[in-house]
Amino acid sequence: MMKEDKGLKFYLVREDILPEAIKKTIKVKEILKHQQAKTINEAVRIMDLSRSAFYKYKDCVFPFYDVTQGKLVTLSMNLSDKPGELSQVLNMIAASNGSILTINQGIPLQGMANVSIAIETKDLQLSVEDLVKKLETLSGVRSVYVIGQA
């Protein structure tokens, strides 16, 4: 779990510019999270990473969507202006155990409606990233973006 370090600055950085040890540390954490290895030793061996490098970076690097778990996340999406499209989105969020706090829908223009939904992710059964991917598969959903988190 990430500590509340008020004096530290955080940056959003593209993966391709990160040093290999940091990328491997993130992958080791994913291996452990998904129980693809039983121990840290086994996971670092799989990724060919030293234990010391893993311990050096493990509390400092997080995939972007991991820091949204257990928080309030606001999604913005563009939906086709057809009956039932918003209902599909709400049903998928509810089926994933997301708690919908607010819904704001703009007036549909040119067959598209912009919708913002604030979700409490504390009990979400999948990652925010996976929820976004699932929402993008719905027929009337044209785009989904995380626009805020608290």
PDB file of C-alpha atoms in Angstrom, residues 65 67-77 86 88-104 115-135 138 144-150:
ATOM      1  CA  TYR A  65      -4.353   2.014 -12.231  1.00  0.00           C
ATOM      2  CA  VAL A  67      -3.185   3.608  -7.156  1.00  0.00           C
ATOM      3  CA  THR A  68      -6.863   4.097  -8.023  1.00  0.00           C
ATOM      4  CA  GLN A  69      -8.020   1.014  -6.097  1.00  0.00           C
ATOM      5  CA  GLY A  70     -10.019   1.904  -2.996  1.00  0.00           C
ATOM      6  CA  LYS A  71     -10.553   5.438  -4.156  1.00  0.00           C
ATOM      7  CA  LEU A  72     -13.036   7.648  -5.915  1.00  0.00           C
ATOM      8  CA  VAL A  73     -12.491   7.488  -9.670  1.00  0.00           C
ATOM      9  CA  THR A  74     -14.260   9.617 -12.262  1.00  0.00           C
ATOM     10  CA  LEU A  75     -14.726   8.193 -15.748  1.00  0.00           C
ATOM     11  CA  SER A  76     -15.662  10.210 -18.797  1.00  0.00           C
ATOM     12  CA  MET A  77     -17.150   8.348 -21.721  1.00  0.00           C
ATOM     13  CA  LEU A  86     -26.082   4.063 -20.393  1.00  0.00           C
ATOM     14  CA  GLN A  88     -25.381  -1.286 -20.084  1.00  0.00           C
ATOM     15  CA  VAL A  89     -22.562   0.800 -18.616  1.00  0.00           C
ATOM     16  CA  LEU A  90     -24.246   1.073 -15.225  1.00  0.00           C
ATOM     17  CA  ASN A  91     -25.006  -2.662 -15.163  1.00  0.00           C
ATOM     18  CA  MET A  92     -21.368  -3.520 -15.921  1.00  0.00           C
ATOM     19  CA  ILE A  93     -20.097  -1.237 -13.161  1.00  0.00           C
ATOM     20  CA  ALA A  94     -22.612  -2.705 -10.710  1.00  0.00           C
ATOM     21  CA  ALA A  95     -21.724  -6.279 -11.770  1.00  0.00           C
ATOM     22  CA  SER A  96     -18.074  -5.443 -11.015  1.00  0.00           C
ATOM     23  CA  ASN A  97     -19.112  -4.270  -7.538  1.00  0.00           C
ATOM     24  CA  GLY A  98     -18.346  -0.620  -8.250  1.00  0.00           C
ATOM     25  CA  SER A  99     -20.403   1.826  -6.221  1.00  0.00           C
ATOM     26  CA  ILE A 100     -21.762   4.579  -8.455  1.00  0.00           C
ATOM     27  CA  LEU A 101     -21.784   7.918  -6.643  1.00  0.00           C
ATOM     28  CA  THR A 102     -22.754  10.406  -9.365  1.00  0.00           C
ATOM     29  CA  ILE A 103     -23.797  10.373 -13.004  1.00  0.00           C
ATOM     30  CA  ASN A 104     -23.713  13.446 -15.233  1.00  0.00           C
ATOM     31  CA  VAL A 115     -21.317  10.891 -19.586  1.00  0.00           C
ATOM     32  CA  SER A 116     -19.231  11.323 -16.434  1.00  0.00           C
ATOM     33  CA  ILE A 117     -19.560   8.717 -13.702  1.00  0.00           C
ATOM     34  CA  ALA A 118     -17.920   8.879 -10.274  1.00  0.00           C
ATOM     35  CA  ILE A 119     -17.267   5.422  -8.796  1.00  0.00           C
ATOM     36  CA  GLU A 120     -16.108   4.282  -5.369  1.00  0.00           C
ATOM     37  CA  THR A 121     -13.609   1.507  -6.138  1.00  0.00           C
ATOM     38  CA  LYS A 122     -13.169   0.096  -2.622  1.00  0.00           C
ATOM     39  CA  ASP A 123     -15.158  -3.085  -3.364  1.00  0.00           C
ATOM     40  CA  LEU A 124     -14.385  -3.279  -7.090  1.00  0.00           C
ATOM     41  CA  GLN A 125     -13.737  -6.899  -8.062  1.00  0.00           C
ATOM     42  CA  LEU A 126     -11.260  -5.995 -10.810  1.00  0.00           C
ATOM     43  CA  SER A 127      -8.746  -3.249 -11.440  1.00  0.00           C
ATOM     44  CA  VAL A 128      -9.879   0.108 -12.764  1.00  0.00           C
ATOM     45  CA  GLU A 129      -7.825  -0.629 -15.884  1.00  0.00           C
ATOM     46  CA  ASP A 130      -9.743  -3.870 -16.449  1.00  0.00           C
ATOM     47  CA  LEU A 131     -13.074  -2.127 -15.834  1.00  0.00           C
ATOM     48  CA  VAL A 132     -12.190   0.500 -18.453  1.00  0.00           C
ATOM     49  CA  LYS A 133     -11.268  -2.270 -20.926  1.00  0.00           C
ATOM     50  CA  LYS A 134     -14.557  -4.084 -20.254  1.00  0.00           C
ATOM     51  CA  LEU A 135     -16.562  -0.873 -20.689  1.00  0.00           C
ATOM     52  CA  LEU A 138     -19.751  -2.504 -24.963  1.00  0.00           C
ATOM     53  CA  VAL A 144     -13.647   5.748 -21.839  1.00  0.00           C
ATOM     54  CA  TYR A 145     -11.112   7.873 -19.950  1.00  0.00           C
ATOM     55  CA  VAL A 146     -10.140   8.163 -16.291  1.00  0.00           C
ATOM     56  CA  ILE A 147     -10.377  11.914 -15.739  1.00  0.00           C
ATOM     57  CA  GLY A 148      -9.905  12.095 -11.996  1.00  0.00           C
ATOM     58  CA  GLN A 149      -9.233  10.270  -8.788  1.00  0.00           C
ATOM     59  CA  ALA A 150      -9.371  11.215  -5.144  1.00  0.00           C
TER      60      ALA A 150
END
